Coordinates of C-alpha atoms and ligand atoms in Angstrom, one line a residue:
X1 CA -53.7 -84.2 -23.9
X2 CA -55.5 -87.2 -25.8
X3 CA -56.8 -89.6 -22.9
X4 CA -54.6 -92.7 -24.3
X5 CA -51.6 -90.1 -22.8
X6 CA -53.1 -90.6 -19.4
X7 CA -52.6 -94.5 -19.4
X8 CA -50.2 -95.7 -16.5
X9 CA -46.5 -96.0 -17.9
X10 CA -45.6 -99.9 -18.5
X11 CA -43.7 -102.4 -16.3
X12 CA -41.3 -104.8 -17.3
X13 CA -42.6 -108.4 -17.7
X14 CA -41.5 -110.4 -15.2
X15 CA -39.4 -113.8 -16.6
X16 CA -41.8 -116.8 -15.9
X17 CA -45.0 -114.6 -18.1
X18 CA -45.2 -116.0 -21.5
X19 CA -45.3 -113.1 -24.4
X20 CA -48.8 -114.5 -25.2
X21 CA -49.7 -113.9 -22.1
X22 CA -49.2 -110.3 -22.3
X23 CA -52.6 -107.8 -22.9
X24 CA -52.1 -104.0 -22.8
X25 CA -54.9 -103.4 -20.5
X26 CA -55.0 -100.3 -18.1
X27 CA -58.0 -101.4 -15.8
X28 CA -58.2 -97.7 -14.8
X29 CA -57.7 -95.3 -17.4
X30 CA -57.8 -97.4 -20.6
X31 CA -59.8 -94.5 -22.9
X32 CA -62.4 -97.0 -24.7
X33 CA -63.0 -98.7 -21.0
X34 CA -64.0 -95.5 -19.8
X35 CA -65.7 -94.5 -22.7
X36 CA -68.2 -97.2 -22.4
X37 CA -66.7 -100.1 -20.1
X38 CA -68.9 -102.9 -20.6
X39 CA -68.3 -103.0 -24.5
X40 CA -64.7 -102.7 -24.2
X41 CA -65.2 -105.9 -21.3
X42 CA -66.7 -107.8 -24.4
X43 CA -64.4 -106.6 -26.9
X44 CA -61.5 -108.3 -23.9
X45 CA -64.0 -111.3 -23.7
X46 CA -63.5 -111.8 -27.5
X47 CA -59.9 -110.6 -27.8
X48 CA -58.0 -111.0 -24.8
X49 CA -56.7 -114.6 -23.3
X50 CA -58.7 -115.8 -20.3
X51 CA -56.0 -115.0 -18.1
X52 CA -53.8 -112.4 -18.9
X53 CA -50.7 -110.2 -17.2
X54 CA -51.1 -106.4 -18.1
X55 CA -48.3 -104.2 -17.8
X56 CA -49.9 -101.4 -16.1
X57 CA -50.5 -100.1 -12.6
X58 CA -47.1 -101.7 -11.7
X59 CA -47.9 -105.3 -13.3
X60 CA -50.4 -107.3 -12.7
X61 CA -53.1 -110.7 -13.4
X62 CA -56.2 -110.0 -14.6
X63 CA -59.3 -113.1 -14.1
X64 CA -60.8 -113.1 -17.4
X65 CA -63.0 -116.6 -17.1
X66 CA -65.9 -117.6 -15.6
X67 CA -64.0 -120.7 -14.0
X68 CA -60.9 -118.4 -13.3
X69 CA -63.0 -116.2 -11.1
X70 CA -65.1 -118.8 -9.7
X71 CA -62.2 -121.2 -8.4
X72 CA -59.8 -118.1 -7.7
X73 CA -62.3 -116.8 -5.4
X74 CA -62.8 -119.8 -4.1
X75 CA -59.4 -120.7 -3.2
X76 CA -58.2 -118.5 -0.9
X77 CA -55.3 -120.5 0.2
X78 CA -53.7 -119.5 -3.1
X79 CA -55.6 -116.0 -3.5
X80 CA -55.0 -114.3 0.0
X81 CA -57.6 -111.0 0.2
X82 CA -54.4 -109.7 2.8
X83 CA -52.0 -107.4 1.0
X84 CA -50.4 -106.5 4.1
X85 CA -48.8 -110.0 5.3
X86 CA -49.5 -110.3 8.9
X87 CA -46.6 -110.0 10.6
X88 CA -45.1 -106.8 8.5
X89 CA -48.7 -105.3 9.9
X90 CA -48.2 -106.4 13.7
X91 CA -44.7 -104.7 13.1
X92 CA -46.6 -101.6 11.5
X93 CA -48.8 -101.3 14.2
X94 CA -46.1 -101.9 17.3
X95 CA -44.0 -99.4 15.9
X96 CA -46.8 -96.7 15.8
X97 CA -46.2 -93.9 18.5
X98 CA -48.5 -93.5 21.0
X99 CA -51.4 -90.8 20.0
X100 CA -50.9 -92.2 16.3
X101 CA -54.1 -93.2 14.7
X102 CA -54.8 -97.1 14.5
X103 CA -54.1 -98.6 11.2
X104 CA -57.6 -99.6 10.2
X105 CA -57.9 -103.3 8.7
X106 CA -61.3 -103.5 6.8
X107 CA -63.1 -106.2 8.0
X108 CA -64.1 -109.6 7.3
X109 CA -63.1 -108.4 3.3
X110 CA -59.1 -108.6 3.9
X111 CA -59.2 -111.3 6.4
X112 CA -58.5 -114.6 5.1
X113 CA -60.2 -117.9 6.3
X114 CA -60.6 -119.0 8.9
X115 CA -60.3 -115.6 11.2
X116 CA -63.1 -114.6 8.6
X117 CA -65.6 -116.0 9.7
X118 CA -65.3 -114.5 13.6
X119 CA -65.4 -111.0 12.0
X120 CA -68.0 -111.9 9.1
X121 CA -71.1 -114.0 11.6
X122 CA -72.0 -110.6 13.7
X123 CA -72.6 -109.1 10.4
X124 CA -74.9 -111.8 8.8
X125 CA -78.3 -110.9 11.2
X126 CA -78.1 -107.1 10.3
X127 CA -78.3 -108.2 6.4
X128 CA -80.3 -110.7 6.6
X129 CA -83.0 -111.4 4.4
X130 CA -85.4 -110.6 6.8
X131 CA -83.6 -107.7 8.7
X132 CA -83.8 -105.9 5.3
X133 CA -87.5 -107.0 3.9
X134 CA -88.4 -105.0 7.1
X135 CA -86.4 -102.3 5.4
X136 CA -88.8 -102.1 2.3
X137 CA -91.3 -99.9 3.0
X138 CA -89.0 -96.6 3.9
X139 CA -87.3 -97.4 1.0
X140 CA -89.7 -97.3 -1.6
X141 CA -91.0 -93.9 0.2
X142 CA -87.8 -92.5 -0.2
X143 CA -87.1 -94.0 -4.1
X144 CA -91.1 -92.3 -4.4
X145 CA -89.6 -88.6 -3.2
X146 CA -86.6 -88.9 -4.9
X147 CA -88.0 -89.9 -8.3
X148 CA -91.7 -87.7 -7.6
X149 CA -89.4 -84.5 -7.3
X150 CA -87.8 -84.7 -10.8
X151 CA -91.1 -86.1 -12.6
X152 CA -93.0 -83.1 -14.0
X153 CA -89.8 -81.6 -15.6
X154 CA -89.2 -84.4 -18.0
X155 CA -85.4 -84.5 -17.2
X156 CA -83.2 -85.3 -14.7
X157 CA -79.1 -85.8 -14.0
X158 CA -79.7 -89.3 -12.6
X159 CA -76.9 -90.4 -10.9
X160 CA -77.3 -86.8 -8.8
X161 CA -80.2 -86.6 -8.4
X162 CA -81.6 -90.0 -7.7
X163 CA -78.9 -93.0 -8.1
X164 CA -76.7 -91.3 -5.4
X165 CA -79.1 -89.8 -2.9
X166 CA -81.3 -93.2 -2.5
X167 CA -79.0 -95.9 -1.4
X168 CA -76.4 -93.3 0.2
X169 CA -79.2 -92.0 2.8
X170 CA -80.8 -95.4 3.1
X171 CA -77.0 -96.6 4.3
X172 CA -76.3 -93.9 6.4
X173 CA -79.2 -94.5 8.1
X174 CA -78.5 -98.0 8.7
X175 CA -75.3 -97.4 9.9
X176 CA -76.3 -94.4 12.3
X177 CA -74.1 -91.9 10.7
X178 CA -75.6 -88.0 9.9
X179 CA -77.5 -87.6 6.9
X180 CA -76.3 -83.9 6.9
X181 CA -72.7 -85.5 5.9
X182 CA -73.4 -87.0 3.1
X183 CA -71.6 -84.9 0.5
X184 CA -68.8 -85.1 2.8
X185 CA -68.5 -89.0 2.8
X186 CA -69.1 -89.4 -0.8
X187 CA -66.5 -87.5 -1.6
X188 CA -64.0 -89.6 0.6
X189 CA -65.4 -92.8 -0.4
X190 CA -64.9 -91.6 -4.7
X191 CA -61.1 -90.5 -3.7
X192 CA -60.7 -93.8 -1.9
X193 CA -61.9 -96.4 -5.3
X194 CA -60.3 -93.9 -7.8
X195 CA -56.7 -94.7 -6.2
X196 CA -55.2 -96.7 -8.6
X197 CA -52.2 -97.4 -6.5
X198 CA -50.3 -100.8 -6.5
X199 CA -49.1 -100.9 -3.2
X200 CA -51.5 -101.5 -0.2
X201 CA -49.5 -99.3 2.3
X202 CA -50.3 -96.3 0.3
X203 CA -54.0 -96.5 0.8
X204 CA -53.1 -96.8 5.1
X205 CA -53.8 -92.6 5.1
X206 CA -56.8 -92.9 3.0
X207 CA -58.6 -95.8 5.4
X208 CA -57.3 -93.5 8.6
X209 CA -59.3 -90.5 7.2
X210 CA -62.2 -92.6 6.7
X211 CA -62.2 -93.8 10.2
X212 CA -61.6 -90.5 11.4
X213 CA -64.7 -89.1 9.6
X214 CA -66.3 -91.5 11.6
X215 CA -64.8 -91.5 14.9
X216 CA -67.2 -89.1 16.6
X217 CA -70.2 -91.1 15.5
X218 CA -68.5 -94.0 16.9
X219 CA -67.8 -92.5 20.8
X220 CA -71.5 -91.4 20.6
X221 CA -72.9 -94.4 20.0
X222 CA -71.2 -96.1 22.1
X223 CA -72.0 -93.9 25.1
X224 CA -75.3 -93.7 23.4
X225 CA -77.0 -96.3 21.6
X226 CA -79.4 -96.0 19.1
X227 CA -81.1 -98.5 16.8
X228 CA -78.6 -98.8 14.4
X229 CA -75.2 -100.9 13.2
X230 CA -72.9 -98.9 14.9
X231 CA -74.6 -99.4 18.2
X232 CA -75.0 -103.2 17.4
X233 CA -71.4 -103.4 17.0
X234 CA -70.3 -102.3 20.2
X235 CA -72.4 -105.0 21.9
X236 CA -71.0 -108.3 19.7
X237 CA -67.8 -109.8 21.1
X238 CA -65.1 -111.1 18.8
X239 CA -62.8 -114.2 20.1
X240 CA -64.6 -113.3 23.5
X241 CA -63.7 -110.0 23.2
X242 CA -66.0 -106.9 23.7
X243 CA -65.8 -104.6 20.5
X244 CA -63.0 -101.9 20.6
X245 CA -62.7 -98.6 19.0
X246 CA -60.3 -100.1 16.6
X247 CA -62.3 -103.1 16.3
X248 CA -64.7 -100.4 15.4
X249 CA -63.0 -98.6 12.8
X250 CA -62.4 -102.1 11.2
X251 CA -65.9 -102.3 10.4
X252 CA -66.7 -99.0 9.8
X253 CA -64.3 -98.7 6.9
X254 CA -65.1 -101.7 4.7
X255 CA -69.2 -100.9 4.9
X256 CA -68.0 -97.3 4.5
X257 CA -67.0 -98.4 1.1
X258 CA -69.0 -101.5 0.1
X259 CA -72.4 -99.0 1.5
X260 CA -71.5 -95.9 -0.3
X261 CA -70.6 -96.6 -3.6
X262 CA -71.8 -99.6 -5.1
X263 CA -75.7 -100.3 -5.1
X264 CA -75.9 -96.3 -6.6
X265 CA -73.4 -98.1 -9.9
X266 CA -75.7 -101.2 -9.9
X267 CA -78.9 -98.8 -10.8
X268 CA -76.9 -96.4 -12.7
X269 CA -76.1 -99.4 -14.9
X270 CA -79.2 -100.5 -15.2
X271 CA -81.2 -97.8 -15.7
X272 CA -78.7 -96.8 -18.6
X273 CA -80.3 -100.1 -20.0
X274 CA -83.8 -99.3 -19.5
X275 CA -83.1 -96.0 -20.9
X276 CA -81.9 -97.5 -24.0
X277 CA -84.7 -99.7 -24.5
X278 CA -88.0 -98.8 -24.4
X279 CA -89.4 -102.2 -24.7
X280 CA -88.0 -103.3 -21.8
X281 CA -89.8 -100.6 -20.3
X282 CA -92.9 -101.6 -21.8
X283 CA -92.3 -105.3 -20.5
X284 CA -91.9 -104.2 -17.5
X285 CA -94.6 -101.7 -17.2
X286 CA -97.2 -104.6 -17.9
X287 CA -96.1 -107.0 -15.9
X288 CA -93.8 -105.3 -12.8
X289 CA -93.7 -108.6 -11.1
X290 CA -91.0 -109.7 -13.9
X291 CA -89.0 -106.7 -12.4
X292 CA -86.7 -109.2 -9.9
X293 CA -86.0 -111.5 -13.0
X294 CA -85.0 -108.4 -14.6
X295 CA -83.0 -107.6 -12.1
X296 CA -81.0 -110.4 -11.8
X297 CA -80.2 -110.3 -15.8
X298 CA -79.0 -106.6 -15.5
X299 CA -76.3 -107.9 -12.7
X300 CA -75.3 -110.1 -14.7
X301 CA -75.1 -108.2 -17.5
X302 CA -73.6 -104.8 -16.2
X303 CA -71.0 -106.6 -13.4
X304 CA -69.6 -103.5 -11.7
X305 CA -67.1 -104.5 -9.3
X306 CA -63.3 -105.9 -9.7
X307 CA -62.0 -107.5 -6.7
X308 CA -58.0 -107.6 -6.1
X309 CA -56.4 -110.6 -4.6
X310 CA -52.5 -111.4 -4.1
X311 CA -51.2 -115.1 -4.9
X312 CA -50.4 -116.2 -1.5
X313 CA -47.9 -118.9 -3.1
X314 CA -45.9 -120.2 -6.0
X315 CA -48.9 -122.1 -8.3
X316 CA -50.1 -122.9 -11.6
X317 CA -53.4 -122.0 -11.8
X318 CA -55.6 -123.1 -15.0
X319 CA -52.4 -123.9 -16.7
X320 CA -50.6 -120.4 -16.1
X321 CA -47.6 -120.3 -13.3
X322 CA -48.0 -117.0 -10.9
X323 CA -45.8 -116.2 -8.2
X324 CA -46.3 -115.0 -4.6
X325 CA -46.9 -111.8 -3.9
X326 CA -48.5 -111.1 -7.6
X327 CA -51.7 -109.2 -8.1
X328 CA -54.5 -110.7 -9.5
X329 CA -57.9 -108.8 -10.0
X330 CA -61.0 -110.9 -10.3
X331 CA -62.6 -109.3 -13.3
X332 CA -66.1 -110.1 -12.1
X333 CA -67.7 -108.4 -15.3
X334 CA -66.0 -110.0 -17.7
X335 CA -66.4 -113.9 -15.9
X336 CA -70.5 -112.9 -16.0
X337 CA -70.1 -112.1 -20.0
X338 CA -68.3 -115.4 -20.5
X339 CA -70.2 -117.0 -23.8
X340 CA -68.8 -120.9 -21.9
X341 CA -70.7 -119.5 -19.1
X342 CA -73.6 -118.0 -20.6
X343 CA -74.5 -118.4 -24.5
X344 CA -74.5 -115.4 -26.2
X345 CA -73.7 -113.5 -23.7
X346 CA -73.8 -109.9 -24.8
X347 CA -77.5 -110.2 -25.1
X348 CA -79.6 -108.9 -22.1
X349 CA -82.4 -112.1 -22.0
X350 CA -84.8 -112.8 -19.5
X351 CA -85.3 -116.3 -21.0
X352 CA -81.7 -117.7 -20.6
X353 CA -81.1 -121.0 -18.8
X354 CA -78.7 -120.4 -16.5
X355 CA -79.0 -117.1 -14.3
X356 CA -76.6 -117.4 -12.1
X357 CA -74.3 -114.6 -12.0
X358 CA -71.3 -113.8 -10.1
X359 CA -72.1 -110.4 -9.7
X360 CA -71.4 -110.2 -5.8
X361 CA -68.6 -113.0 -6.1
X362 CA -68.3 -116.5 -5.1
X363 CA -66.8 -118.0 -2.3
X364 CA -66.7 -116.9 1.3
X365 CA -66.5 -113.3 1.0
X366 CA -69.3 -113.0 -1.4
X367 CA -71.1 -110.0 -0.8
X368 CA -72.8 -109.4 2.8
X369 CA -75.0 -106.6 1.9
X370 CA -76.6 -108.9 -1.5
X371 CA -80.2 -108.8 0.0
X372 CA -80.2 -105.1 0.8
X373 CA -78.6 -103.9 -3.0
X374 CA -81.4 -106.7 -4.8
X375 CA -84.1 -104.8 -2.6
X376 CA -82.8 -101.3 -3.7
X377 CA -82.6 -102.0 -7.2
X378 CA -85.7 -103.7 -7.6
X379 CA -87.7 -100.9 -5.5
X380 CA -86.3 -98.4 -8.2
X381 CA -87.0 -99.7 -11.2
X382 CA -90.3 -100.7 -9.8
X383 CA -90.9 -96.8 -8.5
X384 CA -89.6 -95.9 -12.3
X385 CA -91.9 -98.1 -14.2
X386 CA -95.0 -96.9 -12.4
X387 CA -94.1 -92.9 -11.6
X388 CA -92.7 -92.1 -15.1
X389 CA -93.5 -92.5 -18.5
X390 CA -90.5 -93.9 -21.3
X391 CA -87.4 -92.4 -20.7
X392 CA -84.9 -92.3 -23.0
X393 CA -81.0 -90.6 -22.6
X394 CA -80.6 -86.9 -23.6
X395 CA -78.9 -87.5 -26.8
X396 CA -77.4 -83.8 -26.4
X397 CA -75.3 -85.3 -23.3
X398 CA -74.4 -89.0 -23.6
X399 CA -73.3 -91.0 -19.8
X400 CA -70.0 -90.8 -18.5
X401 CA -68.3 -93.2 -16.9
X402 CA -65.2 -94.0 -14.3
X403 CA -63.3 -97.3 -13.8
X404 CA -61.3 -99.3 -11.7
X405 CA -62.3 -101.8 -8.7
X406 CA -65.7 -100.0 -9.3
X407 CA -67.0 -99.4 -12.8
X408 CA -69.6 -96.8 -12.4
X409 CA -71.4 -94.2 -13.9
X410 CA -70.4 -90.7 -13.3
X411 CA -73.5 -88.7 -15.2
X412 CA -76.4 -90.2 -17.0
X413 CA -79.0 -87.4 -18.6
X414 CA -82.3 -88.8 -18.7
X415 CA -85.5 -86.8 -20.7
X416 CA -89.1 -88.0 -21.1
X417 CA -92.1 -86.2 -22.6
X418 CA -94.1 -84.3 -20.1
Ligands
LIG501 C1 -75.1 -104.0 -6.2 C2 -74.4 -103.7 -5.1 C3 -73.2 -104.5 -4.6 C4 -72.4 -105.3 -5.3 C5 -72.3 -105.6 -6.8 C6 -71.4 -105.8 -4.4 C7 -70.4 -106.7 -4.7 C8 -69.6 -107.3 -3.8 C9 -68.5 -108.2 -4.1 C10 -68.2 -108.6 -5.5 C11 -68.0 -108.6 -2.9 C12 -66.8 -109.6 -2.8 C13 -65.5 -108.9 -2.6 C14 -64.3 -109.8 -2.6 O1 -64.5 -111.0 -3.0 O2 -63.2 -109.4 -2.2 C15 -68.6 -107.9 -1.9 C16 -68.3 -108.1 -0.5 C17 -69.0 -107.4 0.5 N1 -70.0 -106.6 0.4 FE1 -71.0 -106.0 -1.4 N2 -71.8 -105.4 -3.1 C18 -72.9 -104.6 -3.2 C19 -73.5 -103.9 -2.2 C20 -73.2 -104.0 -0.9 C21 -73.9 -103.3 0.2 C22 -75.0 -102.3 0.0 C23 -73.3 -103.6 1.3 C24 -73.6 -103.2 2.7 C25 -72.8 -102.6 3.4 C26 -72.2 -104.6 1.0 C27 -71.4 -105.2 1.9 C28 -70.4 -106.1 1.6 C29 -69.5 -106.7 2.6 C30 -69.6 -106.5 4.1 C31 -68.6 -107.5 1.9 C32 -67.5 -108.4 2.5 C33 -67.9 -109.8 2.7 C34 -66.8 -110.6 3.3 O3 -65.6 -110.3 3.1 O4 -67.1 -111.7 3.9 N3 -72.2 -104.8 -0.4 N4 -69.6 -107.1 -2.4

């Protein structure tokens, strides 16, 4: 079966979307996406308009802009992050027998303002830029072991073998959950972003059986605490509140996700780059204290992450009419290769003017855990640049790839001379 047959069937057009409105864009299984996403994100940049409607995955906006992103995210009176309105979940949860597992809501990411920011400020000390400078230490000895134990063989699988293990046991750790369950969790977490399912109800059983896998760690702590977030939560109080075990399970789902599968994307994305040029390498092997700079530039250009919103009302928004209860994404990767936003902006340059990215959003649920991915990215390439020589990609086994509301990197075979 040719990949193209894999693309989700297509819905009708609904009457107010214009025909030149209309892309053909599967955000999941397009085939030249997931052949090499961020060329087929320019090839949309160049080709598709900056807001389109795609028929796919049951019909829905796609943010092409830098400005669409930026004010969409922004305005969260007209882009809810709630797919479940409130009420229809109150109902959901009244109606649940008793013994039923608690519908989990992740929190602050689906809570609009201003109930936001009550679930959002006990986070903020834990990843703050000090809480996780404190941090660096153990996790340049860990990027060391990782990266030290696949040296004198001159290849690696690096996503494996050093993408995933780093800032998966670094999290865990964080958290308080058990190391020796990290395959487990991974795999739940993968399931969980690969569901390309329109309606929000239908991912309810996935966010229960990530609670669930963390249920016991939860009771423990609680009876037991330890220096870690789990234990911190159970001592904040929100609205006056102390913490519950579903106030528990709240949290625990959304950094389940956002801890587990994004910072191991960012440095398979950018090592991909590094791999493909060795002068970048070289760069950055005479002068490592460039690496933050460089940094920055591979967010910007390898954006990873598409967040979905609803339209929370009727509007016209940058001259196109949506309705309520539509699905937009933010298409983060493509507003951060905007050319209005950032002149040629295929080009990976350490020199451009403006260098701010949108990498971990705008607005007020940009991304909590920022500090801890910039510390984790830069400690690898760093650990790279001075622990191995040029590396290149095994030509024999080019990188794979998966997208969706992650675009990450499944394999990438590195080799260097030894
Ligand atoms: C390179 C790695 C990362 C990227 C690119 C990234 C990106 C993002 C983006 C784009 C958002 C906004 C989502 C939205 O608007 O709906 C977000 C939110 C969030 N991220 Fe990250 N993230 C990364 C790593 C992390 C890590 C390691 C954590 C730690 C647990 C984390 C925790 C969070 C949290 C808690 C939110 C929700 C903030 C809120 O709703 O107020 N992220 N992230």
């Amino acid at each position: 079966m040719s990949a193209a047959a894999n693309v989700s069937p297509a819905v009708a057009k609904p009457a107010h979307v214009p025909d030149s409105l209309v892309y053909d864009f599967d955000m999941f299984r397009d085939p030249a996406y997931v052949a090499d996403p961020h060329e087929r994100i320019l090839d949309l940049v160049k080709n598709a308009p900056p807001i389109f409607w795609t028929p796919r995955n049951g019909g829905h906006w796609m943010l092409m802009s830098h400005s669409a992103n930026f004010n969409a995210s922004r305005d969260t009176e007209s882009f809810s992050s709630e797919f479940i309105p409130r009420a229809e979940m109150a109902a959901m949860k009244a109606k649940l027998p008793p013994g039923m597992p608690h519908i989990p809501l992740p929190v602050p990411i689906n809570v609009d303002p201003p109930e936001h920011s009550k679930y959002r400020t006990p986070l903020q000390r834990v990843f703050s830029p000090k809480s996780i400078l404190a941090l660096k230490d153990s996790i340049n000895a860990l990027a060391t072991e990782l990266v030290d134990s696949v040296k004198d063989r001159g290849n690696c699988e690096f996503m494996k073998e050093i993408a995933e293990p780093m800032p998966v046991r670094v999290f865990l750790k964080m958290l308080g959950l058990p190391l020796d369950r990290q395959d487990e969790y991974r795999e739940i977490v993968s399931q969980h972003l690969s569901d390309p399912s329109s309606d929000a109800r239908a991912m309810i059983p996935k966010l229960q059986r990530i609670a669930a896998s963390m249920n016991d760690t939860f009771i423990a702590r609680r009876d037991n605490p330890q220096d870690d977030i789990i234990s911190m939560l159970w001592k904040i109080e929100i609205d006056g509140k102390p913490t519950t075990i579903e106030d528990m399970q709240n949290y625990g789902v959304l950094l389940f996700i956002a801890g587990l599968d994004t910072v191991m994307n960012g440095i398979g994305h950018g090592v991909r780059h590094l791999a493909r040029n060795p002068e970048l390498q070289a760069q950055l092997r005479a002068n490592p204290k460039m690496v933050p700079e460089a940094t920055e530039e591979l967010l910007r250009r390898y954006t990873f992450t598409v967040p979905p919103r609803m339209v929370a009302k009727d509007i016209v928004f940058e001259g196109v009419q949506m309705k309520a209860r539509e699905r937009a994404m933010l298409f983060l990767p493509a507003a951060d290769l905007d050319p209005k936003e950032f002149a040629n902006s295929d080009r990976y340059d350490l020199n451009r003017e403006n260098k701010v990215h949108i990498a971990f959003n705008a607005g007020p649920h940009r991304c909590l855990g920022s500090h801890l991915a910039r510390v984790e990215l830069q400690v690898i390439y760093e650990v790279l640049m001075a622990r191995l020589p040029t590396f290149r990609l095994d030509s024999q086994r080019p990188p794979t790839f998966h997208c969706g509301h992650v675009v990450g990197v499944d394999s990438l075979h590195l080799v260097w001379d030894v």
